[in-house]
Amino acid sequence: MPEWNLAGPRYKYPVSSAELERRLSAVQAAMRDKGLDCCIAQTQSTIFDSITRYLTDSAANPYSTTLLIPAQGGLVLINHGVEMDPAPIPPTLRNVEKLIRKPYCQPFGCTDGMIGAVLSREIRSRGFRRIGVILRQLMSADTLEGVREGVPGCELVDFTAEFSRIKAVKSPEEWALIDRCLRAHEQLMAMVPALLRPGRMEYEVLADLEHASRYLCCDWLGNVAVGSAPGGGGVPFHQNPAANRRIERGDGVTVMIEVSGPGGIYGELARTFCLGEPAPALLELYETARDVQHAVAAAARPGVTGRELNEVFDDFVTARGIAKNGRFAGHGQGYDMMEAPVICPQEEMALEEGMFLAIHPELMRDGQFSICCDNFRVAAGGAERLTRTEQRIFALEF
């Protein structure tokens, strides 16, 4: 990977400075086209880190990381830490011209407004008035209120759609990171048969997969989940607090692996295993899940919206006695575990070549649950499956 000497031994898979400059230039050009003076953004989660990681190649702080993105020039980054205003900028933190550290923390009401006050001061000092907001659901109320009150006469403009379109189409460097992510998911899923045996707890299998993901240099665990059911049946997967059932001979086991690979880009892979023979109803439901995934992928061509793909999904499953999509049948992926475009009734964003998708129909019928989850790249003729793991229910002999 590029620039090992820049990041040193503390950083595994940095992207090049040229790639970071490409991203920032594309975002700033779109901002200027919309007549914005700057944008503001905030990240409080490593599973939704597309803004900070995308523009700086540095992971967000769980205490929250806030960015001021001028329409021209370098970024201002506000992070949790010992009070330093400004703070020294480490060499690994690129695209940033000013770093500010403040001792705030979400559960401490006495620090409410601290980020908003600093952000407002920086905006006022630059004379900015027309301010874009990126992914406002990720921004705290006290930060947005602080900007509204601290920058009199400012205009807040939603810039989410424009930003999402830019980052959804992956560059060659991003596709190299995606390839590492896909291979890690495949290796983890290939371990599952060796981890399953009668008497093990669901959380033990889950813990083994989390542990192995670290050894494969995956950045963040995201969502690793396991569920089991008696009689070779299908069951939804559970995260660690609820993964508390003992697996026995004859059970069906659903495994979901949704981690960010080396370099921070997320992928997603789910399969079902049976400690014996799977129930016929589960086999039939899995075939339907696989077939609807293929139908959606074939329709996922440039220019098609997430809403239109949702219609393909609904038409396919309702004809087979299965309920319509009640959540998301698939979505984009990147530094966000789930990013636009999404396959749901509300999504009007159109697909473009070079987008990275997970298509993961989750179907329920007659008490059975099945999922077929794989990773895809949008191409001119539809989405191409990138995951190499076989698409079947794996029957294990015990």
PDB file of C-alpha atoms in Angstrom, residues 115-283:
ATOM      1  CA  ILE A 115     -18.263  22.050  20.323  1.00  0.00           C
ATOM      2  CA  GLY A 116     -20.904  24.416  18.949  1.00  0.00           C
ATOM      3  CA  ALA A 117     -19.183  27.430  20.519  1.00  0.00           C
ATOM      4  CA  VAL A 118     -15.789  26.557  19.032  1.00  0.00           C
ATOM      5  CA  LEU A 119     -17.288  25.732  15.636  1.00  0.00           C
ATOM      6  CA  SER A 120     -19.245  28.994  15.588  1.00  0.00           C
ATOM      7  CA  ARG A 121     -16.130  30.980  16.450  1.00  0.00           C
ATOM      8  CA  GLU A 122     -14.213  29.409  13.570  1.00  0.00           C
ATOM      9  CA  ILE A 123     -17.086  30.046  11.141  1.00  0.00           C
ATOM     10  CA  ARG A 124     -17.462  33.686  12.212  1.00  0.00           C
ATOM     11  CA  SER A 125     -13.725  34.323  11.965  1.00  0.00           C
ATOM     12  CA  ARG A 126     -13.853  33.307   8.297  1.00  0.00           C
ATOM     13  CA  GLY A 127     -17.001  35.286   7.497  1.00  0.00           C
ATOM     14  CA  PHE A 128     -18.963  32.206   6.395  1.00  0.00           C
ATOM     15  CA  ARG A 129     -22.741  32.519   6.194  1.00  0.00           C
ATOM     16  CA  ARG A 130     -24.074  29.835   3.816  1.00  0.00           C
ATOM     17  CA  ILE A 131     -23.269  26.588   5.603  1.00  0.00           C
ATOM     18  CA  GLY A 132     -23.812  23.044   4.318  1.00  0.00           C
ATOM     19  CA  VAL A 133     -24.706  20.258   6.745  1.00  0.00           C
ATOM     20  CA  ILE A 134     -23.579  16.695   5.927  1.00  0.00           C
ATOM     21  CA  LEU A 135     -25.486  13.701   7.354  1.00  0.00           C
ATOM     22  CA  ARG A 136     -27.333  15.757   9.942  1.00  0.00           C
ATOM     23  CA  GLN A 137     -28.639  12.642  11.719  1.00  0.00           C
ATOM     24  CA  LEU A 138     -25.053  12.140  12.910  1.00  0.00           C
ATOM     25  CA  MET A 139     -24.784  15.657  14.339  1.00  0.00           C
ATOM     26  CA  SER A 140     -25.691  16.375  17.956  1.00  0.00           C
ATOM     27  CA  ALA A 141     -28.492  18.774  18.744  1.00  0.00           C
ATOM     28  CA  ASP A 142     -26.270  20.979  20.892  1.00  0.00           C
ATOM     29  CA  THR A 143     -23.754  21.385  18.042  1.00  0.00           C
ATOM     30  CA  LEU A 144     -26.387  22.420  15.487  1.00  0.00           C
ATOM     31  CA  GLU A 145     -28.123  24.700  17.982  1.00  0.00           C
ATOM     32  CA  GLY A 146     -24.757  26.231  18.840  1.00  0.00           C
ATOM     33  CA  VAL A 147     -24.106  27.114  15.199  1.00  0.00           C
ATOM     34  CA  ARG A 148     -27.597  28.558  14.679  1.00  0.00           C
ATOM     35  CA  GLU A 149     -27.225  30.747  17.767  1.00  0.00           C
ATOM     36  CA  GLY A 150     -23.501  31.473  17.407  1.00  0.00           C
ATOM     37  CA  VAL A 151     -23.508  32.557  13.743  1.00  0.00           C
ATOM     38  CA  PRO A 152     -26.273  35.173  13.437  1.00  0.00           C
ATOM     39  CA  GLY A 153     -27.879  35.303  10.015  1.00  0.00           C
ATOM     40  CA  CYS A 154     -26.356  32.038   8.830  1.00  0.00           C
ATOM     41  CA  GLU A 155     -28.203  29.762   6.393  1.00  0.00           C
ATOM     42  CA  LEU A 156     -27.987  25.995   6.942  1.00  0.00           C
ATOM     43  CA  VAL A 157     -28.299  23.978   3.716  1.00  0.00           C
ATOM     44  CA  ASP A 158     -28.495  20.183   3.458  1.00  0.00           C
ATOM     45  CA  PHE A 159     -25.454  18.864   1.556  1.00  0.00           C
ATOM     46  CA  THR A 160     -25.955  15.166   2.326  1.00  0.00           C
ATOM     47  CA  ALA A 161     -27.087  14.018  -1.124  1.00  0.00           C
ATOM     48  CA  GLU A 162     -24.161  15.663  -2.907  1.00  0.00           C
ATOM     49  CA  PHE A 163     -21.584  14.285  -0.473  1.00  0.00           C
ATOM     50  CA  SER A 164     -23.125  10.807  -0.578  1.00  0.00           C
ATOM     51  CA  ARG A 165     -22.968  10.674  -4.379  1.00  0.00           C
ATOM     52  CA  ILE A 166     -19.285  11.616  -4.402  1.00  0.00           C
ATOM     53  CA  LYS A 167     -18.152   9.013  -1.881  1.00  0.00           C
ATOM     54  CA  ALA A 168     -20.425   6.247  -3.232  1.00  0.00           C
ATOM     55  CA  VAL A 169     -18.377   5.857  -6.445  1.00  0.00           C
ATOM     56  CA  LYS A 170     -15.132   4.195  -5.431  1.00  0.00           C
ATOM     57  CA  SER A 171     -11.666   5.075  -6.730  1.00  0.00           C
ATOM     58  CA  PRO A 172      -8.974   2.537  -7.726  1.00  0.00           C
ATOM     59  CA  GLU A 173      -7.334   2.864  -4.290  1.00  0.00           C
ATOM     60  CA  GLU A 174     -10.677   2.296  -2.598  1.00  0.00           C
ATOM     61  CA  TRP A 175     -11.291  -0.800  -4.711  1.00  0.00           C
ATOM     62  CA  ALA A 176      -7.926  -2.161  -3.581  1.00  0.00           C
ATOM     63  CA  LEU A 177      -9.060  -1.751   0.037  1.00  0.00           C
ATOM     64  CA  ILE A 178     -12.421  -3.314  -0.835  1.00  0.00           C
ATOM     65  CA  ASP A 179     -10.645  -6.359  -2.215  1.00  0.00           C
ATOM     66  CA  ARG A 180      -8.791  -6.805   1.099  1.00  0.00           C
ATOM     67  CA  CYS A 181     -12.110  -6.439   2.917  1.00  0.00           C
ATOM     68  CA  LEU A 182     -13.811  -9.084   0.765  1.00  0.00           C
ATOM     69  CA  ARG A 183     -11.010 -11.589   1.195  1.00  0.00           C
ATOM     70  CA  ALA A 184     -11.092 -11.091   4.987  1.00  0.00           C
ATOM     71  CA  HIS A 185     -14.838 -11.788   5.068  1.00  0.00           C
ATOM     72  CA  GLU A 186     -14.390 -14.933   3.017  1.00  0.00           C
ATOM     73  CA  GLN A 187     -11.622 -16.181   5.299  1.00  0.00           C
ATOM     74  CA  LEU A 188     -13.721 -15.550   8.390  1.00  0.00           C
ATOM     75  CA  MET A 189     -16.743 -17.361   6.962  1.00  0.00           C
ATOM     76  CA  ALA A 190     -14.521 -20.285   5.935  1.00  0.00           C
ATOM     77  CA  MET A 191     -13.575 -20.685   9.623  1.00  0.00           C
ATOM     78  CA  VAL A 192     -17.162 -21.155  10.788  1.00  0.00           C
ATOM     79  CA  PRO A 193     -17.482 -24.941  10.251  1.00  0.00           C
ATOM     80  CA  ALA A 194     -14.476 -25.483  12.526  1.00  0.00           C
ATOM     81  CA  LEU A 195     -16.069 -23.303  15.206  1.00  0.00           C
ATOM     82  CA  LEU A 196     -19.442 -25.079  15.286  1.00  0.00           C
ATOM     83  CA  ARG A 197     -19.999 -28.178  17.399  1.00  0.00           C
ATOM     84  CA  PRO A 198     -22.689 -29.357  19.816  1.00  0.00           C
ATOM     85  CA  GLY A 199     -22.397 -27.749  23.235  1.00  0.00           C
ATOM     86  CA  ARG A 200     -20.876 -24.444  22.182  1.00  0.00           C
ATOM     87  CA  MET A 201     -22.632 -21.188  23.015  1.00  0.00           C
ATOM     88  CA  GLU A 202     -23.553 -18.722  20.284  1.00  0.00           C
ATOM     89  CA  TYR A 203     -21.441 -16.040  21.964  1.00  0.00           C
ATOM     90  CA  GLU A 204     -18.376 -18.322  21.876  1.00  0.00           C
ATOM     91  CA  VAL A 205     -18.617 -18.639  18.093  1.00  0.00           C
ATOM     92  CA  LEU A 206     -19.157 -14.894  17.846  1.00  0.00           C
ATOM     93  CA  ALA A 207     -16.110 -14.191  20.037  1.00  0.00           C
ATOM     94  CA  ASP A 208     -13.921 -16.501  17.948  1.00  0.00           C
ATOM     95  CA  LEU A 209     -14.882 -14.613  14.770  1.00  0.00           C
ATOM     96  CA  GLU A 210     -14.232 -11.237  16.376  1.00  0.00           C
ATOM     97  CA  HIS A 211     -10.849 -12.452  17.595  1.00  0.00           C
ATOM     98  CA  ALA A 212      -9.924 -13.825  14.175  1.00  0.00           C
ATOM     99  CA  SER A 213     -10.948 -10.584  12.465  1.00  0.00           C
ATOM    100  CA  ARG A 214      -8.334  -8.714  14.478  1.00  0.00           C
ATOM    101  CA  TYR A 215      -5.636 -11.138  13.329  1.00  0.00           C
ATOM    102  CA  LEU A 216      -6.707 -10.503   9.733  1.00  0.00           C
ATOM    103  CA  CYS A 217      -6.012  -6.770  10.330  1.00  0.00           C
ATOM    104  CA  CYS A 218      -9.683  -5.739  10.124  1.00  0.00           C
ATOM    105  CA  ASP A 219     -10.100  -2.209  11.479  1.00  0.00           C
ATOM    106  CA  TRP A 220     -13.471  -2.338  13.265  1.00  0.00           C
ATOM    107  CA  LEU A 221     -15.748  -5.188  14.312  1.00  0.00           C
ATOM    108  CA  GLY A 222     -18.960  -3.473  13.229  1.00  0.00           C
ATOM    109  CA  ASN A 223     -21.517  -6.265  13.465  1.00  0.00           C
ATOM    110  CA  VAL A 224     -20.609  -9.913  14.096  1.00  0.00           C
ATOM    111  CA  ALA A 225     -23.733 -11.875  15.027  1.00  0.00           C
ATOM    112  CA  VAL A 226     -24.811 -15.507  15.468  1.00  0.00           C
ATOM    113  CA  GLY A 227     -28.214 -17.144  15.914  1.00  0.00           C
ATOM    114  CA  SER A 228     -29.279 -20.782  16.210  1.00  0.00           C
ATOM    115  CA  ALA A 229     -32.522 -22.767  16.129  1.00  0.00           C
ATOM    116  CA  PRO A 230     -33.440 -26.436  16.647  1.00  0.00           C
ATOM    117  CA  GLY A 231     -34.443 -28.877  13.927  1.00  0.00           C
ATOM    118  CA  GLY A 232     -32.272 -27.477  11.154  1.00  0.00           C
ATOM    119  CA  GLY A 233     -34.394 -24.333  11.041  1.00  0.00           C
ATOM    120  CA  GLY A 234     -33.543 -20.757  10.182  1.00  0.00           C
ATOM    121  CA  VAL A 235     -33.361 -18.011  12.789  1.00  0.00           C
ATOM    122  CA  PRO A 236     -32.223 -14.358  12.834  1.00  0.00           C
ATOM    123  CA  PHE A 237     -28.692 -13.671  14.083  1.00  0.00           C
ATOM    124  CA  HIS A 238     -27.986 -11.992  17.426  1.00  0.00           C
ATOM    125  CA  GLN A 239     -25.267  -9.650  18.638  1.00  0.00           C
ATOM    126  CA  ASN A 240     -23.236 -10.518  21.725  1.00  0.00           C
ATOM    127  CA  PRO A 241     -25.673  -9.552  24.557  1.00  0.00           C
ATOM    128  CA  ALA A 242     -28.406 -11.820  23.126  1.00  0.00           C
ATOM    129  CA  ALA A 243     -26.212 -14.582  21.628  1.00  0.00           C
ATOM    130  CA  ASN A 244     -26.834 -16.802  24.637  1.00  0.00           C
ATOM    131  CA  ARG A 245     -28.211 -20.101  23.318  1.00  0.00           C
ATOM    132  CA  ARG A 246     -26.370 -23.422  23.406  1.00  0.00           C
ATOM    133  CA  ILE A 247     -25.888 -24.954  19.953  1.00  0.00           C
ATOM    134  CA  GLU A 248     -26.887 -28.618  19.698  1.00  0.00           C
ATOM    135  CA  ARG A 249     -26.804 -31.422  17.128  1.00  0.00           C
ATOM    136  CA  GLY A 250     -29.409 -30.838  14.416  1.00  0.00           C
ATOM    137  CA  ASP A 251     -29.496 -27.041  14.841  1.00  0.00           C
ATOM    138  CA  GLY A 252     -29.470 -24.429  12.116  1.00  0.00           C
ATOM    139  CA  VAL A 253     -27.008 -21.572  12.692  1.00  0.00           C
ATOM    140  CA  THR A 254     -27.045 -18.165  10.966  1.00  0.00           C
ATOM    141  CA  VAL A 255     -23.788 -16.187  10.923  1.00  0.00           C
ATOM    142  CA  MET A 256     -23.478 -12.521   9.936  1.00  0.00           C
ATOM    143  CA  ILE A 257     -20.034 -10.947   9.500  1.00  0.00           C
ATOM    144  CA  GLU A 258     -20.002  -7.204   8.882  1.00  0.00           C
ATOM    145  CA  VAL A 259     -16.566  -5.816   9.687  1.00  0.00           C
ATOM    146  CA  SER A 260     -14.391  -3.148   8.121  1.00  0.00           C
ATOM    147  CA  GLY A 261     -11.410  -4.670   6.415  1.00  0.00           C
ATOM    148  CA  PRO A 262      -7.790  -3.520   6.516  1.00  0.00           C
ATOM    149  CA  GLY A 263      -8.007   0.189   5.696  1.00  0.00           C
ATOM    150  CA  GLY A 264     -11.493   0.781   7.102  1.00  0.00           C
ATOM    151  CA  ILE A 265     -13.994  -0.062   4.340  1.00  0.00           C
ATOM    152  CA  TYR A 266     -16.910  -2.241   5.400  1.00  0.00           C
ATOM    153  CA  GLY A 267     -18.259  -5.341   3.689  1.00  0.00           C
ATOM    154  CA  GLU A 268     -20.965  -7.833   4.605  1.00  0.00           C
ATOM    155  CA  LEU A 269     -21.383 -11.612   4.338  1.00  0.00           C
ATOM    156  CA  ALA A 270     -23.975 -13.958   5.862  1.00  0.00           C
ATOM    157  CA  ARG A 271     -24.467 -17.706   5.547  1.00  0.00           C
ATOM    158  CA  THR A 272     -26.459 -20.471   7.262  1.00  0.00           C
ATOM    159  CA  PHE A 273     -24.977 -23.728   8.581  1.00  0.00           C
ATOM    160  CA  CYS A 274     -26.754 -26.829   9.859  1.00  0.00           C
ATOM    161  CA  LEU A 275     -25.343 -29.363  12.320  1.00  0.00           C
ATOM    162  CA  GLY A 276     -27.127 -32.083  10.407  1.00  0.00           C
ATOM    163  CA  GLU A 277     -29.740 -31.842   7.675  1.00  0.00           C
ATOM    164  CA  PRO A 278     -31.476 -28.481   7.089  1.00  0.00           C
ATOM    165  CA  ALA A 279     -35.259 -28.400   7.223  1.00  0.00           C
ATOM    166  CA  PRO A 280     -36.844 -28.559   3.729  1.00  0.00           C
ATOM    167  CA  ALA A 281     -38.721 -25.312   4.392  1.00  0.00           C
ATOM    168  CA  LEU A 282     -35.422 -23.570   5.168  1.00  0.00           C
ATOM    169  CA  LEU A 283     -33.816 -24.868   1.968  1.00  0.00           C
TER     170      LEU A 283
END
